[in-house]
Tab-separated table of C-alpha atoms in Angstrom:
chain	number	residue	atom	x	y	z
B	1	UNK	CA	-53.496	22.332	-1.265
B	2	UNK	CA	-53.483	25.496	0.664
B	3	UNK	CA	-55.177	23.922	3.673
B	4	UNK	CA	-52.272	21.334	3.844
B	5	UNK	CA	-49.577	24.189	3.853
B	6	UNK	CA	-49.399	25.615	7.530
B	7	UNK	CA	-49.528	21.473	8.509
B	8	UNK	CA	-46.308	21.346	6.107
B	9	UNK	CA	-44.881	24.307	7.576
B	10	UNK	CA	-45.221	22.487	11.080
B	11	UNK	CA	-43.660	19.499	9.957
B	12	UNK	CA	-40.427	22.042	8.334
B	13	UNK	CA	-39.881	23.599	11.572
B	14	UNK	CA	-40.250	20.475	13.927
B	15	UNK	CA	-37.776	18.564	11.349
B	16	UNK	CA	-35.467	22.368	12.171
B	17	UNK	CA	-35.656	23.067	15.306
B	18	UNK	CA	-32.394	24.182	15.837
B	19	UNK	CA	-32.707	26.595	13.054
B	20	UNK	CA	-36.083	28.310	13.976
B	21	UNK	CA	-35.922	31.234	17.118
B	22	UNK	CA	-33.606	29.552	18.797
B	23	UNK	CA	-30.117	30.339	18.518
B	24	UNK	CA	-28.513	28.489	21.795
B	25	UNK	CA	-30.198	25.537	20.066
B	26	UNK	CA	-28.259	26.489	17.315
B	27	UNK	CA	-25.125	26.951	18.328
B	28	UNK	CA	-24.868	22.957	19.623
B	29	UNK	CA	-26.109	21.779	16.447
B	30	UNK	CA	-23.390	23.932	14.774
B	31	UNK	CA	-20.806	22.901	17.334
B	32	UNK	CA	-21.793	19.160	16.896
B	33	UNK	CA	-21.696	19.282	13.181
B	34	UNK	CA	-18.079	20.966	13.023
B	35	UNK	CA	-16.710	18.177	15.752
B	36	UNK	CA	-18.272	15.412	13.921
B	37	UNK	CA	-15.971	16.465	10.473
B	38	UNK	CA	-13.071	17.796	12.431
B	39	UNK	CA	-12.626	14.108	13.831
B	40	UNK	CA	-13.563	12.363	10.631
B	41	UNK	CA	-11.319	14.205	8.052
B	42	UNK	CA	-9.035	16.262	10.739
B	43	UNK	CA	-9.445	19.794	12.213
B	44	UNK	CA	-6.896	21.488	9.285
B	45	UNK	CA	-8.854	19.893	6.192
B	46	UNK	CA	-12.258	21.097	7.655
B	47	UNK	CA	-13.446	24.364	6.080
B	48	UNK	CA	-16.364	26.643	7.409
B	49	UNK	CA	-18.020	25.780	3.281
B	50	UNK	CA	-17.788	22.201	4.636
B	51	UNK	CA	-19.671	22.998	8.092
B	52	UNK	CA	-22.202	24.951	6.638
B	53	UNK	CA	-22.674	22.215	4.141
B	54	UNK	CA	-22.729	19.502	6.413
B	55	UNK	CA	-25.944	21.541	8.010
B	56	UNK	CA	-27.172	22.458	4.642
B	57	UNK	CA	-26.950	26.313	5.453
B	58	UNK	CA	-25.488	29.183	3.823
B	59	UNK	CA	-21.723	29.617	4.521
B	60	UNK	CA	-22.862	33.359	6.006
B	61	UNK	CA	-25.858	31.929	8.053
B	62	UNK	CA	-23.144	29.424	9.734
B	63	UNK	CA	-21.045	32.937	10.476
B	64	UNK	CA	-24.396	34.052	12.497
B	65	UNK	CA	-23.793	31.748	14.791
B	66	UNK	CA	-19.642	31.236	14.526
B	67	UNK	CA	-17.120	34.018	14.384
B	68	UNK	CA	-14.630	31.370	12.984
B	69	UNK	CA	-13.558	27.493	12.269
B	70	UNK	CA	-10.937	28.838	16.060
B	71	UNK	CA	-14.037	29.509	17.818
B	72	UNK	CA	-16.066	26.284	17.247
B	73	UNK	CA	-12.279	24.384	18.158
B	74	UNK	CA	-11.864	26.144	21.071
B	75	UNK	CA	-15.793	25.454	22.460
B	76	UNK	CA	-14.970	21.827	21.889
B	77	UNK	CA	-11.811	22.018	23.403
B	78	UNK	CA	-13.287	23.734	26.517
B	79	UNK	CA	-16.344	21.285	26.549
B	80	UNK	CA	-13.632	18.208	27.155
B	81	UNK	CA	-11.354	19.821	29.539
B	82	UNK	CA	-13.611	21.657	31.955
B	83	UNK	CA	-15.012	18.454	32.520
B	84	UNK	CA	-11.979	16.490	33.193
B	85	UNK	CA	-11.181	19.774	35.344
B	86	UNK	CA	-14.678	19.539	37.012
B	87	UNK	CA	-14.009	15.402	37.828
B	88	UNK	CA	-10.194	16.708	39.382
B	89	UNK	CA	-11.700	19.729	41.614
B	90	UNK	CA	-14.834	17.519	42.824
B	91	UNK	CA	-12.080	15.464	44.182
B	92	UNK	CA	-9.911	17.874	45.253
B	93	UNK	CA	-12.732	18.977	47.587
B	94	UNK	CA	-12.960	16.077	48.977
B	95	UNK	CA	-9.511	16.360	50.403
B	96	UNK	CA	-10.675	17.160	53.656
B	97	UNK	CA	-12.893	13.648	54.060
B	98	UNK	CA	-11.354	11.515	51.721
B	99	UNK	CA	-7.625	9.768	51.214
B	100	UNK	CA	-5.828	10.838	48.091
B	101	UNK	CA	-6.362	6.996	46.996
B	102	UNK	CA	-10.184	7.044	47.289
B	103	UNK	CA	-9.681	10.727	45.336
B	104	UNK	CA	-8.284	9.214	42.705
B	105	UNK	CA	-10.295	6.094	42.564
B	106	UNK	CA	-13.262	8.987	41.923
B	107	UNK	CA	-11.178	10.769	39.711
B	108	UNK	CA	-11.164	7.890	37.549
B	109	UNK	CA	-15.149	7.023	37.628
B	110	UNK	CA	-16.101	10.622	36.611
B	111	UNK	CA	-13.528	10.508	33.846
B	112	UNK	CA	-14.887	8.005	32.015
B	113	UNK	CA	-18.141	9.113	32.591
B	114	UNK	CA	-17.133	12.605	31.179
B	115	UNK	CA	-15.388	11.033	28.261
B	116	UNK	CA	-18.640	8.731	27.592
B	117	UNK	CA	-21.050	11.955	27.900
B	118	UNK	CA	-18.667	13.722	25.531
B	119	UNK	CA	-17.303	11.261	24.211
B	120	UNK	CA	-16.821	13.596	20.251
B	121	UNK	CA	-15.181	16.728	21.990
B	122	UNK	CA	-13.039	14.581	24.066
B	123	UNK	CA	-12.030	12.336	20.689
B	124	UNK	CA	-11.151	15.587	19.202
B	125	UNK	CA	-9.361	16.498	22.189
B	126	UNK	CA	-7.005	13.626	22.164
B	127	UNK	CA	-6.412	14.125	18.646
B	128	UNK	CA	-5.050	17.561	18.038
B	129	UNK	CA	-1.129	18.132	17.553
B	130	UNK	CA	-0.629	21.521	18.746
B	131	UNK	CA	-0.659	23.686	14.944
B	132	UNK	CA	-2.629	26.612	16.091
B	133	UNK	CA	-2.912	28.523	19.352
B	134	UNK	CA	-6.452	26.627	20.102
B	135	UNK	CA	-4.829	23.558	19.892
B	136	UNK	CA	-1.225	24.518	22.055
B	137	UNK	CA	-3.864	25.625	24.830
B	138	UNK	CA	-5.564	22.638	24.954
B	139	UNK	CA	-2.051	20.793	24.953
B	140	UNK	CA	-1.339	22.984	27.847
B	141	UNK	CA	-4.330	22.437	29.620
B	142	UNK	CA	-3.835	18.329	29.317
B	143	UNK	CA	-0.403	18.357	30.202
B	144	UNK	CA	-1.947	20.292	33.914
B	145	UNK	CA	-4.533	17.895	33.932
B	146	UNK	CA	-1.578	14.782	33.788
B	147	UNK	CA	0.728	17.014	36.179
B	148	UNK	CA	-2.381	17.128	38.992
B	149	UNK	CA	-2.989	13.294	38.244
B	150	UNK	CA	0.437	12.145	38.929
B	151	UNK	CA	0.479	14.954	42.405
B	152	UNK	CA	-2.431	13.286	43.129
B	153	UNK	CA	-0.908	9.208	42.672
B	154	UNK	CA	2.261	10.656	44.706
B	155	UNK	CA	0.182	11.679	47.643
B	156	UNK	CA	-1.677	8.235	47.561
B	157	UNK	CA	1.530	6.607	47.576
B	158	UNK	CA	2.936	8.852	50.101
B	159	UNK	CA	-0.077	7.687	52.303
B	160	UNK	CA	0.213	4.127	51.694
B	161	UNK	CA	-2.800	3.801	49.067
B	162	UNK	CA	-1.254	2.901	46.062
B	163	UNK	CA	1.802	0.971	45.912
B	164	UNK	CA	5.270	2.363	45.760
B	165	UNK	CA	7.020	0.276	43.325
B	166	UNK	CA	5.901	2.714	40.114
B	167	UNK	CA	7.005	5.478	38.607
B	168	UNK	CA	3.727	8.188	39.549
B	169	UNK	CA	3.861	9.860	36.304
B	170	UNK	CA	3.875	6.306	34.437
B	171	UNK	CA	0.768	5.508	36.819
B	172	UNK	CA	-0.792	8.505	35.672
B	173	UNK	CA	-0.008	7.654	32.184
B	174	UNK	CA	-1.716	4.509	32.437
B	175	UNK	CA	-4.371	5.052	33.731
B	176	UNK	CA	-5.727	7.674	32.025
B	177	UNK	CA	-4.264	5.880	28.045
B	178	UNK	CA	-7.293	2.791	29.498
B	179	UNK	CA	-9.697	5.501	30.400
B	180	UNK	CA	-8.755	7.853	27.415
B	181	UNK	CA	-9.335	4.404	25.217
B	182	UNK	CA	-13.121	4.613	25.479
B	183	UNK	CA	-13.180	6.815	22.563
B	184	UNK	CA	-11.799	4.340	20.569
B	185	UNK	CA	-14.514	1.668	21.177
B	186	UNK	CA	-17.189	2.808	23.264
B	187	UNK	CA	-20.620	2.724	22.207
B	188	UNK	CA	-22.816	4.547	24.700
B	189	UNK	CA	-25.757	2.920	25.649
B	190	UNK	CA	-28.602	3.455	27.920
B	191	UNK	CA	-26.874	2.668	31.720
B	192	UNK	CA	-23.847	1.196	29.996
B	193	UNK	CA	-21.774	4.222	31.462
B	194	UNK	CA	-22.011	3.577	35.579
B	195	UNK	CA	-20.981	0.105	34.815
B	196	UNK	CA	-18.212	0.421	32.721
B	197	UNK	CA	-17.305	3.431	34.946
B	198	UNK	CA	-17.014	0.377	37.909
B	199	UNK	CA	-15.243	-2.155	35.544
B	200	UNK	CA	-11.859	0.441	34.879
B	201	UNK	CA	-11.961	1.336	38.136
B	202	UNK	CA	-11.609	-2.450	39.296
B	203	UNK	CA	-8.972	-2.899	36.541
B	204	UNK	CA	-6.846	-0.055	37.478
B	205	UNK	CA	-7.004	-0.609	41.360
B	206	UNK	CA	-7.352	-4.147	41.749
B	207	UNK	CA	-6.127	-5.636	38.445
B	208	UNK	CA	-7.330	-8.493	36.128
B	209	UNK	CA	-6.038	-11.361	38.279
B	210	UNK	CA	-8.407	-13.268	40.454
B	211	UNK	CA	-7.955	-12.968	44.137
I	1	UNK	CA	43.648	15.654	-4.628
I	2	UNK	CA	44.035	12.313	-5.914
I	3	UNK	CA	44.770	10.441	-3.719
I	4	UNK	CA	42.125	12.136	-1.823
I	5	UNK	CA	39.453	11.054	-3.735
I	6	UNK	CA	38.904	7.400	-2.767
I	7	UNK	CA	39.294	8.704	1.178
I	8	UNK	CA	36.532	11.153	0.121
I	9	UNK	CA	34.530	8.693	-1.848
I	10	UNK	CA	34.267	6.403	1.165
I	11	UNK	CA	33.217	9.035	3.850
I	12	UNK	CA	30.492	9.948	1.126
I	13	UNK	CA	29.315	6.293	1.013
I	14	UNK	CA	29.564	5.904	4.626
I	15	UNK	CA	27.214	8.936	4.850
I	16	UNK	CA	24.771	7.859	2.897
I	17	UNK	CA	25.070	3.557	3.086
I	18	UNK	CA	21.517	3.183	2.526
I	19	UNK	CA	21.477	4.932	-0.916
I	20	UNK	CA	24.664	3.013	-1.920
I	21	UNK	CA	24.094	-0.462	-3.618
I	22	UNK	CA	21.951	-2.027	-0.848
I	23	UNK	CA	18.720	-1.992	-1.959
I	24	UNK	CA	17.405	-3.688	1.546
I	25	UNK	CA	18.448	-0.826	3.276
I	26	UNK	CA	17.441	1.813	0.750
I	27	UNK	CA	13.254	0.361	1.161
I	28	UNK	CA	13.868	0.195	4.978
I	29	UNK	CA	14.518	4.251	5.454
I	30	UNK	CA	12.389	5.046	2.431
I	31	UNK	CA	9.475	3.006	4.608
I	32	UNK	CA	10.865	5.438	8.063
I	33	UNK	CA	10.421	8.645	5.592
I	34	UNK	CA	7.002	7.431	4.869
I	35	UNK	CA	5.446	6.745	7.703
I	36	UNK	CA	6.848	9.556	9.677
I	37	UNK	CA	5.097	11.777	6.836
I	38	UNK	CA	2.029	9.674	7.666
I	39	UNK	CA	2.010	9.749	10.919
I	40	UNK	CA	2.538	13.159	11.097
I	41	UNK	CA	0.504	14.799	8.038
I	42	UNK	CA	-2.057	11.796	7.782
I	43	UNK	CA	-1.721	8.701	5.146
I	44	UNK	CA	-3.861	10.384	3.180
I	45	UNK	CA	-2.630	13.648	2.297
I	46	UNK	CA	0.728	12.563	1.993
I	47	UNK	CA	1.995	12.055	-1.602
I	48	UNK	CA	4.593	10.572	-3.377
I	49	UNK	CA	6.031	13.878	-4.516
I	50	UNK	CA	6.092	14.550	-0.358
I	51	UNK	CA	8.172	11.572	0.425
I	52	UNK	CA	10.697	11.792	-1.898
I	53	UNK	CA	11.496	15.325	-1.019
I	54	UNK	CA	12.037	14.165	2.508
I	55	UNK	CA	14.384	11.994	1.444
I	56	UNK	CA	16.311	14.115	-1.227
I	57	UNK	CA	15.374	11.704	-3.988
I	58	UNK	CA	13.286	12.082	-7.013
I	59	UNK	CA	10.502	10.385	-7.751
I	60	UNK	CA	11.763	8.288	-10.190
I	61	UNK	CA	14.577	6.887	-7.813
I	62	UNK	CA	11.360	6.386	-4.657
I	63	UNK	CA	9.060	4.326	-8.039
I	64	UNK	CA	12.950	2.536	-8.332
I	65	UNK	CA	11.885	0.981	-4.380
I	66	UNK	CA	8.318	1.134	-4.400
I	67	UNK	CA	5.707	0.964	-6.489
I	68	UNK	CA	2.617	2.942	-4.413
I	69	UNK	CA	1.970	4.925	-1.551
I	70	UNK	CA	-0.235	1.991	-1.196
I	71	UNK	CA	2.652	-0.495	-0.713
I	72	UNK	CA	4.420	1.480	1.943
I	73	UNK	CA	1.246	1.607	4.177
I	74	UNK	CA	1.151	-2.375	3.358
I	75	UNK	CA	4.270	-2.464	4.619
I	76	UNK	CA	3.777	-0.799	7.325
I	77	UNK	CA	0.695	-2.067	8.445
I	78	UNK	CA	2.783	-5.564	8.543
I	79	UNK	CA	5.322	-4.244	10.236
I	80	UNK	CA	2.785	-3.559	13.402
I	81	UNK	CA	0.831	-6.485	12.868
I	82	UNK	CA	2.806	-9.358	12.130
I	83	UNK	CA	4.684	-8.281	15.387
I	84	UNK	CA	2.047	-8.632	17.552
I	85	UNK	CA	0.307	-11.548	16.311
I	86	UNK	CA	4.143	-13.064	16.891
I	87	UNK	CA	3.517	-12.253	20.136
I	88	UNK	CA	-0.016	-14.114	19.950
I	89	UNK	CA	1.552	-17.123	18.132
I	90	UNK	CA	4.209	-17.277	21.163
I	91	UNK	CA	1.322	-17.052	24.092
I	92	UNK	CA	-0.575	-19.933	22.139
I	93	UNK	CA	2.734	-22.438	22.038
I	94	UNK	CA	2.996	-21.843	25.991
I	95	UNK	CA	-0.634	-23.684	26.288
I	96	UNK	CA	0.977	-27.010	27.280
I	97	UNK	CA	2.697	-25.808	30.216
I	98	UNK	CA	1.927	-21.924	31.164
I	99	UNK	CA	-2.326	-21.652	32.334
I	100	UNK	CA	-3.964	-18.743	30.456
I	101	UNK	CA	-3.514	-16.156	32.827
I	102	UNK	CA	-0.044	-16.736	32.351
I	103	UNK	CA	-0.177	-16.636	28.881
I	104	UNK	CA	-1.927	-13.594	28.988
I	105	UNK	CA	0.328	-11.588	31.355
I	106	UNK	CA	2.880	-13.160	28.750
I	107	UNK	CA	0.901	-11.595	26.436
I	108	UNK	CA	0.711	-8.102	27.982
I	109	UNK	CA	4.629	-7.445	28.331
I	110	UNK	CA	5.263	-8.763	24.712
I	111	UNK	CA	2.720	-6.419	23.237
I	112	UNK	CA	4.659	-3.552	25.347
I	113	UNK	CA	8.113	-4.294	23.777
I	114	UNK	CA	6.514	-4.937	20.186
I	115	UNK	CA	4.937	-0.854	20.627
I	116	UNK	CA	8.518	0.332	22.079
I	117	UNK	CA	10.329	-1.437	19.446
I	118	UNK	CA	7.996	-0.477	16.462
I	119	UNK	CA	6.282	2.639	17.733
I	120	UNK	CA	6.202	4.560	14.467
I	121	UNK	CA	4.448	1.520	13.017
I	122	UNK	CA	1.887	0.704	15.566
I	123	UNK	CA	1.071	4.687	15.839
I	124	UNK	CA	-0.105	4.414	12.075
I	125	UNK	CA	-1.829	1.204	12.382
I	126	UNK	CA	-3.579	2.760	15.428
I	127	UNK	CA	-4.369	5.946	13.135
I	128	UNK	CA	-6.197	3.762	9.952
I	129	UNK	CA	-9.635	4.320	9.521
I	130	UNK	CA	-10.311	2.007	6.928
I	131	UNK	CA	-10.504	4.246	3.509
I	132	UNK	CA	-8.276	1.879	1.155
I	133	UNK	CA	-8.154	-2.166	0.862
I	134	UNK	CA	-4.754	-2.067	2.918
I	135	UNK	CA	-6.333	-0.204	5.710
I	136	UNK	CA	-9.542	-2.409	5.710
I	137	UNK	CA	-7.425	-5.330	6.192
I	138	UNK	CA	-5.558	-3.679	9.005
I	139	UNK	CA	-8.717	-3.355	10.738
I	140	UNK	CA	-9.628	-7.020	10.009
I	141	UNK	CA	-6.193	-8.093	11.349
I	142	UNK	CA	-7.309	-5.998	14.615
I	143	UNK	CA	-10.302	-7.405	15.165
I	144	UNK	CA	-8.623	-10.826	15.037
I	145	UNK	CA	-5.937	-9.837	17.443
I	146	UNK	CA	-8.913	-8.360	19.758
I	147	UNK	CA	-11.060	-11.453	19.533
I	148	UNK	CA	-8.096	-13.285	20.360
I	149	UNK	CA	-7.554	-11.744	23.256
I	150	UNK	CA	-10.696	-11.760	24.525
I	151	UNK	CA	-11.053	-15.540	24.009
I	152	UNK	CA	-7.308	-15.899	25.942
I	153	UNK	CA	-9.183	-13.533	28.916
I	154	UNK	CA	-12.328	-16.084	28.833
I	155	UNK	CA	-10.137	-19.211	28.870
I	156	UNK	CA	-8.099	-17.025	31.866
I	157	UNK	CA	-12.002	-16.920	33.734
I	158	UNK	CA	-12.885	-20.288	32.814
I	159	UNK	CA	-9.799	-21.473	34.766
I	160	UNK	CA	-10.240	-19.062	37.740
I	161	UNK	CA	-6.742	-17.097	37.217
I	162	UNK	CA	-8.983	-13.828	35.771
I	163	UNK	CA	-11.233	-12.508	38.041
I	164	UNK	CA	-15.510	-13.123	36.117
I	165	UNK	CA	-16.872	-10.359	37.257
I	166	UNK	CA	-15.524	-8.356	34.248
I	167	UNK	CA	-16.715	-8.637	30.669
I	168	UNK	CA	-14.266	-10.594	28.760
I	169	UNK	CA	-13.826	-8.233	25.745
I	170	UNK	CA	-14.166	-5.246	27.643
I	171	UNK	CA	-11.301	-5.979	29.978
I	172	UNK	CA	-9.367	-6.852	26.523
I	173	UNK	CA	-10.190	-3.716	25.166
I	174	UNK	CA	-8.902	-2.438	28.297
I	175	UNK	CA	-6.068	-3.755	28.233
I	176	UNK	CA	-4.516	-3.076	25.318
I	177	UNK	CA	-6.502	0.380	25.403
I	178	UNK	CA	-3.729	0.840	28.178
I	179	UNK	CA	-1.127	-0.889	25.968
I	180	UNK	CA	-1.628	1.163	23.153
I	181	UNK	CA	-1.363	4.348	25.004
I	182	UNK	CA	2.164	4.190	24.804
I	183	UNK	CA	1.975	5.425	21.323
I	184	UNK	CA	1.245	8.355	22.743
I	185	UNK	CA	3.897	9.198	25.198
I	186	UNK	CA	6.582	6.902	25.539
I	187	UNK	CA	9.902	8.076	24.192
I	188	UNK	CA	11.909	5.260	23.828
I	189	UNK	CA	15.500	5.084	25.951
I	190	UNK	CA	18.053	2.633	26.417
I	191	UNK	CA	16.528	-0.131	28.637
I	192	UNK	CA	13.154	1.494	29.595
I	193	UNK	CA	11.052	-0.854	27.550
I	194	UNK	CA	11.710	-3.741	29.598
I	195	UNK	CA	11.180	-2.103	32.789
I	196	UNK	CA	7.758	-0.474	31.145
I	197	UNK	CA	6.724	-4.090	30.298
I	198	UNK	CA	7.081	-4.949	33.744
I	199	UNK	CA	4.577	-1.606	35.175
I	200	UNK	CA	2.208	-2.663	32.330
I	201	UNK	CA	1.940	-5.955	33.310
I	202	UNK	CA	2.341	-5.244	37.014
I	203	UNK	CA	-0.714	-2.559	37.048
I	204	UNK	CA	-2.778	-4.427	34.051
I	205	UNK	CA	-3.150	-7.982	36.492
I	206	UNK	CA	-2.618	-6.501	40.062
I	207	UNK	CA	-3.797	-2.960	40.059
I	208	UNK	CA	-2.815	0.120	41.247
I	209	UNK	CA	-4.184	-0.390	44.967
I	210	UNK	CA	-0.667	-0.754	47.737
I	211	UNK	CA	-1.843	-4.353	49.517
């Protein structure tokens, strides 16, 4: 037997990773575990026991890593919105070389290919209702994401991109409940990103209807 | 004071008409109590107990309208579904004289009104997750209302009114991913469904893009 026990030890810490020497490692397993119950059985009716149990470590191992059930929240919440915010200031900068309409036509592709990337923090994201600080910043945060959208659909409009006959916040609205409705049914799958990233952005600009 | 009373009486049952010897009214805001506390709190950590103190009643008088929690989500659940698949029923009589691009667009702005008319209803049904029979079925009466609709957007590309370069079910999903986003932000005013129908419908089949 006691040849065979180092091998076994090998096998424990390649099954563990994440728990072994490497606490950044950590820290995503953690952070995946706690979104993973906070969007099955809701962020208030998720307790740190239940993380650490998920994991199958000690409640005060899990506060090694964690300061709080707030902290792992707000990590998600920041993992969903600086990318959204990352999609709007990539095509901010392209201000200079770009019309607002092909800005937004980008803003749209790199949104759903944020939301299929992250597609757990950004579910948890569009799920929270505000009851704790976390949550009333992340409201905060979305309702300046929609606010730069709909600045962004009333430039294109005011240059003759998109059409004039709706209501820019509506637009906004819109477009972002089909893009925001990947979490609802999307499956990633090797490649299957890009090309559903082309097929909402042909829906949204050009519509269903054959031309 | 007497002849007071009957004045008095009257205001009282004017007050409170749905408590008052009409039962049909009574299960209709006992249903509003219930899925407001659902929607809000989550189906399943609302209780009885919770719903009758909403309403002022006790217990015994909510068992006196309904017999479960169960029932009210049934109800509910109904409520959302039965109005859409009207809408369904109604695209399917047009075959004989409307093609199925028109059917679909007929589709679209139906599904709109149904959501702005029964928002509290569709915002559970959009919330199940399938841990009870009732919700299960829900689910199953989705599926059938998505596979509809993706066999009314195939029919739509078979006859060259959809445009084929899109995945049938995906563009569904799409769709009504759009559709159902309502639940999320529309407040509903006097008149602003129908002119919502029509920017659904206008941005769902011709896009965004000014021509």
């Amino acid at each position: 037997m006691s040849n065979r026990t180092p091998a076994a030890g090998q096998t424990l810490a390649a099954a563990r990773p994440a728990r072994r020497g490497r606490p950044g490692n950590d820290v995503e397993s953690v952070l995946a575990a706690a979104v993973r119950l906070f969007n099955d059985g809701g962020y208030d009716y998720t307790s740190m026991v239940d993380i650490a149990e998920s994991l199958r470590i000690t409640k005060s191992s899990l506060y090694h890593h964690v300061s709080s059930k707030e902290q792992l929240l707000q990590m998600a919440m920041d993992r969903a919105l600086d990318g959204l915010f990352e999609a709007l200031s990539a095509a901010d900068r392209a201000a200079g070389h770009a019309t607002a309409l092909q800005r937004l036509e980008c803003l749209v592709r790199s949104s759903v290919l944020v939301l299929a990337d992250r597609m757990e923090f950004v579910t948890l994201l569009l799920r929270v209702r505000g009851n704790t600080a976390v949550e009333q910043q992340a409201l905060r945060r979305r309702r300046e994401f929609d606010a730069r959208v709909t600045a962004l659909v009333k430039q294109a409009q005011a240059e003759g991109g998109v059409r004039p006959d709706v209501d820019a916040a509506t637009a906004a609205r819109l477009l972002f409940g089909m893009v925001n409705s990947l979490t609802e049914w999307y499956r990633p799958r090797r490649g299957g990103a890009t090309h559903l990233a082309d097929t909402v952005t042909a829906l949204a600009f050009d519509g269903l209807r054959q031309r």
